[in-house]
Coordinates of C-alpha atoms and ligand atoms in Angstrom, one line a residue:
M574 CA 109.2 124.6 90.5
S575 CA 105.7 125.9 90.9
Q576 CA 103.3 125.2 93.8
T577 CA 99.8 124.4 92.2
S578 CA 97.8 127.9 93.5
E579 CA 99.6 129.5 90.7
K580 CA 96.7 129.6 87.6
L581 CA 98.3 128.4 84.1
N582 CA 98.1 130.4 81.2
P583 CA 96.6 129.3 78.9
A584 CA 98.9 128.6 76.1
A585 CA 98.5 128.8 72.4
D586 CA 100.6 125.9 71.2
A587 CA 99.6 123.9 73.8
I588 CA 98.5 120.2 72.2
L589 CA 96.4 119.3 75.5
Q590 CA 95.3 121.7 78.5
L591 CA 93.1 120.7 81.2
D592 CA 91.9 123.6 83.7
N593 CA 90.4 123.2 86.6
I594 CA 89.3 119.2 86.0
E595 CA 87.6 117.5 89.0
V596 CA 86.3 113.8 88.7
I597 CA 84.1 112.3 91.0
Y598 CA 82.9 107.8 90.6
E599 CA 80.1 106.9 91.6
K600 CA 78.4 110.1 92.5
V601 CA 80.6 110.3 96.5
I602 CA 84.3 109.5 95.5
F603 CA 86.4 112.2 94.6
A604 CA 89.5 111.3 92.9
I605 CA 90.6 114.6 91.5
K606 CA 90.3 118.0 92.1
H607 CA 91.3 121.2 91.0
I608 CA 93.8 119.7 88.1
S609 CA 95.6 121.9 85.5
L610 CA 98.1 120.8 83.5
Q611 CA 99.3 121.1 80.2
V612 CA 101.0 119.1 77.1
G613 CA 102.9 120.9 74.6
P614 CA 103.5 119.9 71.3
Q615 CA 106.0 117.4 70.6
A616 CA 106.8 117.0 74.6
I617 CA 106.8 114.5 77.0
V618 CA 104.6 115.2 80.0
A619 CA 105.2 112.9 83.1
L620 CA 102.0 112.6 85.9
L621 CA 104.0 111.0 88.9
G622 CA 102.5 109.7 92.1
A623 CA 101.9 106.6 95.0
N624 CA 99.5 104.3 94.3
G625 CA 96.1 105.8 94.3
A626 CA 97.0 109.4 93.7
G627 CA 95.0 110.2 90.6
K628 CA 97.1 109.5 87.6
S629 CA 94.8 106.7 86.0
T630 CA 92.0 108.8 86.8
I631 CA 93.8 112.1 84.8
L632 CA 94.4 109.8 81.8
K633 CA 90.5 108.5 81.7
A634 CA 89.2 112.0 81.9
I635 CA 91.5 113.2 79.1
S636 CA 90.4 110.2 76.6
G637 CA 86.7 110.0 77.9
L638 CA 86.6 106.8 79.6
I639 CA 85.3 108.2 83.0
P640 CA 81.7 107.6 82.0
A641 CA 82.5 103.8 81.1
Q642 CA 83.8 103.5 85.2
R643 CA 80.7 105.1 86.8
G644 CA 82.3 108.5 87.0
E645 CA 81.6 112.0 86.0
I646 CA 83.6 115.5 85.4
V647 CA 81.8 117.4 87.6
Q648 CA 83.9 120.9 86.5
G649 CA 87.0 122.0 85.0
R650 CA 87.5 121.7 80.9
I651 CA 89.7 119.8 78.3
F652 CA 91.2 121.1 75.5
Y653 CA 92.3 119.5 72.9
Q654 CA 94.2 121.0 69.6
G655 CA 92.1 124.0 70.8
H656 CA 88.9 122.5 70.9
D657 CA 86.6 121.9 73.9
V658 CA 87.0 117.7 74.2
T659 CA 85.6 117.7 77.9
Q660 CA 83.0 115.7 77.1
A661 CA 83.8 113.8 73.6
T662 CA 83.2 110.0 73.3
P663 CA 86.7 107.9 73.2
A664 CA 85.8 107.0 69.2
Q665 CA 85.8 110.7 68.5
L666 CA 89.0 111.2 70.1
V667 CA 90.9 108.5 68.8
S668 CA 90.1 109.4 65.4
Q669 CA 91.4 113.4 66.3
G670 CA 94.7 111.7 67.0
L671 CA 94.7 111.0 71.0
V672 CA 95.1 107.8 71.9
Q673 CA 95.1 106.1 75.1
V674 CA 97.4 103.2 76.3
L675 CA 95.8 101.8 79.2
E676 CA 98.0 100.6 82.4
G677 CA 98.0 96.6 82.0
R678 CA 98.3 96.4 78.3
H679 CA 95.5 94.9 77.8
C680 CA 96.4 93.0 74.8
F681 CA 93.6 90.4 72.8
G682 CA 95.6 87.4 73.9
H683 CA 93.3 84.9 71.5
L684 CA 95.0 87.0 68.3
T685 CA 98.1 87.3 66.8
V686 CA 100.5 90.2 67.3
E687 CA 99.6 91.5 64.3
E688 CA 95.7 90.8 64.4
N689 CA 96.4 93.0 67.7
L690 CA 98.3 95.8 65.9
L691 CA 95.4 96.0 63.0
T692 CA 92.8 96.5 65.4
G693 CA 94.3 99.6 65.9
A694 CA 93.9 101.4 62.2
F695 CA 89.9 100.2 62.8
V696 CA 89.1 103.6 63.2
R697 CA 90.2 105.1 60.3
R698 CA 89.4 102.7 57.9
P699 CA 92.7 103.0 55.6
S700 CA 92.9 101.0 52.2
A701 CA 95.4 97.7 52.1
K702 CA 98.2 100.0 50.9
V703 CA 98.3 102.1 53.7
L704 CA 97.5 99.8 56.3
S705 CA 100.6 97.6 55.0
Q706 CA 103.0 100.6 55.5
E707 CA 101.8 102.1 58.9
L708 CA 102.2 98.0 60.1
E709 CA 106.3 98.5 58.5
K710 CA 106.6 101.6 60.4
V711 CA 105.4 100.0 63.7
Y712 CA 107.9 97.1 63.0
N713 CA 111.0 99.7 62.3
F714 CA 110.0 100.7 65.7
F715 CA 109.5 97.5 67.5
P716 CA 111.7 94.8 65.1
R717 CA 110.7 92.2 68.0
L718 CA 106.9 92.4 67.0
K719 CA 107.6 91.8 63.4
L720 CA 109.6 88.8 64.4
L721 CA 106.6 88.0 66.6
R722 CA 103.8 88.9 64.5
K723 CA 101.8 85.7 63.9
N724 CA 102.2 84.4 67.5
Q725 CA 99.6 84.7 69.9
A726 CA 100.1 87.7 71.5
G727 CA 98.9 86.0 75.2
Y728 CA 101.9 83.7 74.7
T729 CA 104.3 86.9 74.2
S730 CA 106.3 88.3 77.5
G731 CA 105.3 91.4 79.7
G732 CA 107.4 94.0 77.4
E733 CA 106.1 92.2 74.2
Q734 CA 102.5 93.1 74.8
Q735 CA 103.3 96.5 76.4
M736 CA 105.0 97.1 72.7
V737 CA 101.6 95.3 71.4
A738 CA 100.0 97.9 73.3
I739 CA 101.9 101.0 71.9
G740 CA 102.3 99.6 68.6
R741 CA 98.2 99.5 68.2
A742 CA 97.8 102.6 69.1
L743 CA 100.7 104.0 66.5
M744 CA 98.3 102.5 63.8
A745 CA 95.9 105.0 65.2
N746 CA 98.0 107.8 63.7
P747 CA 97.7 109.5 66.7
K748 CA 99.2 112.8 67.8
L749 CA 99.2 112.6 71.5
I750 CA 99.5 108.9 73.7
L751 CA 98.2 108.9 76.6
L752 CA 100.7 106.2 78.4
D753 CA 99.3 104.8 82.0
E754 CA 102.0 102.7 83.9
P755 CA 103.9 101.6 80.8
S756 CA 106.8 100.1 83.0
M757 CA 104.6 98.4 85.5
G758 CA 105.6 94.7 86.1
L759 CA 108.5 94.5 83.5
A760 CA 112.4 94.4 83.8
P761 CA 114.6 97.4 84.1
Q762 CA 116.2 96.5 81.0
I763 CA 112.6 96.5 79.1
V764 CA 111.6 99.1 80.4
E765 CA 114.9 101.1 79.2
E766 CA 113.9 99.9 75.7
I767 CA 110.4 101.0 75.8
F768 CA 111.2 104.4 76.9
E769 CA 113.7 104.7 74.0
I770 CA 111.2 104.1 71.6
V771 CA 108.8 106.9 73.2
H772 CA 111.6 108.9 73.0
Q773 CA 112.5 107.8 69.2
L774 CA 108.8 108.5 68.4
Q775 CA 109.0 111.8 70.1
Q776 CA 111.6 113.4 68.2
T777 CA 111.1 111.1 64.8
Q778 CA 107.7 111.7 64.7
G779 CA 106.7 114.7 66.5
L780 CA 104.5 112.9 68.9
S781 CA 103.8 114.0 72.3
F782 CA 103.3 111.7 75.9
L783 CA 101.4 112.2 78.8
L784 CA 102.6 109.4 80.6
A785 CA 101.4 108.4 84.3
E786 CA 104.3 106.4 86.0
Q787 CA 105.1 104.9 89.6
N788 CA 108.8 104.9 88.5
A789 CA 109.5 108.6 88.8
T790 CA 113.4 107.8 88.2
V791 CA 113.0 106.5 84.6
A792 CA 110.2 108.6 83.8
L793 CA 111.7 111.9 84.5
R794 CA 115.3 110.6 82.1
Y795 CA 112.8 111.0 79.7
A796 CA 110.5 113.7 80.2
D797 CA 110.3 117.3 79.3
Y798 CA 108.1 118.1 82.3
A799 CA 106.3 116.9 85.2
Y800 CA 103.2 117.1 87.6
V801 CA 103.7 115.4 91.0
L802 CA 100.1 113.9 92.4
E803 CA 99.4 113.7 95.9
S804 CA 95.4 112.2 96.9
G805 CA 94.3 113.8 93.5
H806 CA 95.8 117.1 93.5
I807 CA 99.1 118.1 92.2
T808 CA 101.5 119.2 94.2
H809 CA 104.2 120.2 92.3
H810 CA 104.9 120.8 88.9
G811 CA 108.1 122.0 86.9
D812 CA 110.9 120.8 84.6
A813 CA 111.8 117.1 84.6
Q814 CA 115.4 118.2 86.0
T815 CA 114.1 120.6 88.6
I816 CA 111.7 118.0 89.9
A817 CA 114.7 115.6 90.1
S818 CA 116.6 117.5 91.9
S819 CA 114.0 118.8 94.6
Q820 CA 112.1 116.8 97.7
A821 CA 109.1 117.2 95.9
L822 CA 109.1 113.6 95.3
S823 CA 110.1 111.8 98.2
D824 CA 107.5 114.4 100.2
S825 CA 105.0 113.5 97.7
Y826 CA 105.6 110.0 98.2
L827 CA 106.1 109.6 101.7
G828 CA 103.3 112.2 102.2
K829 CA 105.1 115.0 104.2
Q830 CA 103.4 117.8 102.2
Ligands
ATP1474 P1 97.4 103.2 90.3 O1 98.6 103.5 90.1 O2 97.6 102.5 91.8 O3 96.5 103.2 89.1 P2 96.4 105.9 90.6 O4 97.6 107.2 90.6 O5 96.2 105.9 88.8 O6 96.9 104.5 90.8 P3 93.4 106.5 90.1 O7 93.6 104.6 90.0 O8 93.1 107.7 89.7 O9 95.1 106.4 90.9 O10 92.4 106.4 91.7 C1 92.6 107.3 92.2 C2 91.6 107.2 93.7 O11 90.2 107.1 92.2 C3 91.2 106.1 94.1 O12 91.4 106.6 95.5 C4 91.0 105.1 93.8 O13 90.7 104.2 94.7 C5 89.8 105.9 93.3 N1 89.0 104.9 92.0 C6 89.9 104.9 91.0 N2 89.0 104.4 90.4 C7 87.9 104.0 90.6 C8 86.8 103.4 90.3 N3 86.3 103.0 89.3 N4 85.6 103.7 91.0 C9 85.4 104.3 92.1 N5 86.6 104.7 92.9 C10 88.0 104.6 91.9

C-alpha cells in the first residue's frame, strides 16, 4: 500500500489517468486537491471515503460536469485513452465511451424502462437494427428489466432504477463507466446483484469501472484497486486486498490520519 506523496508514473496502457487534479466550487470552496490516480484497462477501481470526502467531485471532474455545478478544475490534467480531456464536455466524453452513472440514479420517472434505456443511445444515433441488438444485450445482463420494459420507471424499485441507470450507460457503448454510489439506499442482496453484474461486464465486455462508494466492504470485494479519500485528499491507495486488510479505511473513516 502506498501513501500518496509518491508520484505516479504515467502508465502507457491506463485508460484513465488524473494528474494532480484540484477542484474549487464557487471560486472559494476547495473540494479536492492533489488527486492523481489511474484506471487500467478492464479494471474495477474503487474510490472510498466518508460523506463529503470528495468522491463525487472526482467523478464529475472526469466526466466534464464540474462547470454545471459552478465549479472549476483549477489545476492538473485528465487523460482518457491517452488524450487530454481536462476541458472536454460531457457529450464529447460520452461519444468517446466515457459515461457517468450519477449518484441517486436519475431515471426519467415518467418514461418507461425501455424508453429510459433508449435515451442512452441518443449520442450515437444507431440504426434501428443496432438499437434493438443493443437493447437485447442490456436485457441479457438485466433480465429483470426486460420483464419491466413497458413499466413506468418511476414506479420501479430503487434497485431496478439503479439497473436502468447502468443499462442506459451501457446503451452508449462505453469503455469506461463512472459509477457514483451504486449501493446507496439498496438492500444488501440487491447491492450484491448489481456488483455481480458490474463484475460480469468487466469480465465479458472488457469494461473498466471507476466507482465511488461509502460501502467499502462490498466495493473491495469486487475492485482490483482502491483509493481512500479523506477531506479531498487521497490518503492511501493499493490493491483491493491490501486496502481491505489494512488500517487505512478505519483510520480514514474515523479521521485518525
Ligand atoms: P457524498 O458521498 O456525500 O456525495 P463525496 O465524497 O462524494 O460525498 P463530494 O460530493 O465530492 O463528496 O463533496 C466534496 C466537498 O465539496 C464537500 O465538502 C462538499 O460540501 C463540497 N461540494 C460538493 N459539491 C458542491 C457544490 N456544487 N458547491 C459547493 N460545494 C460543493
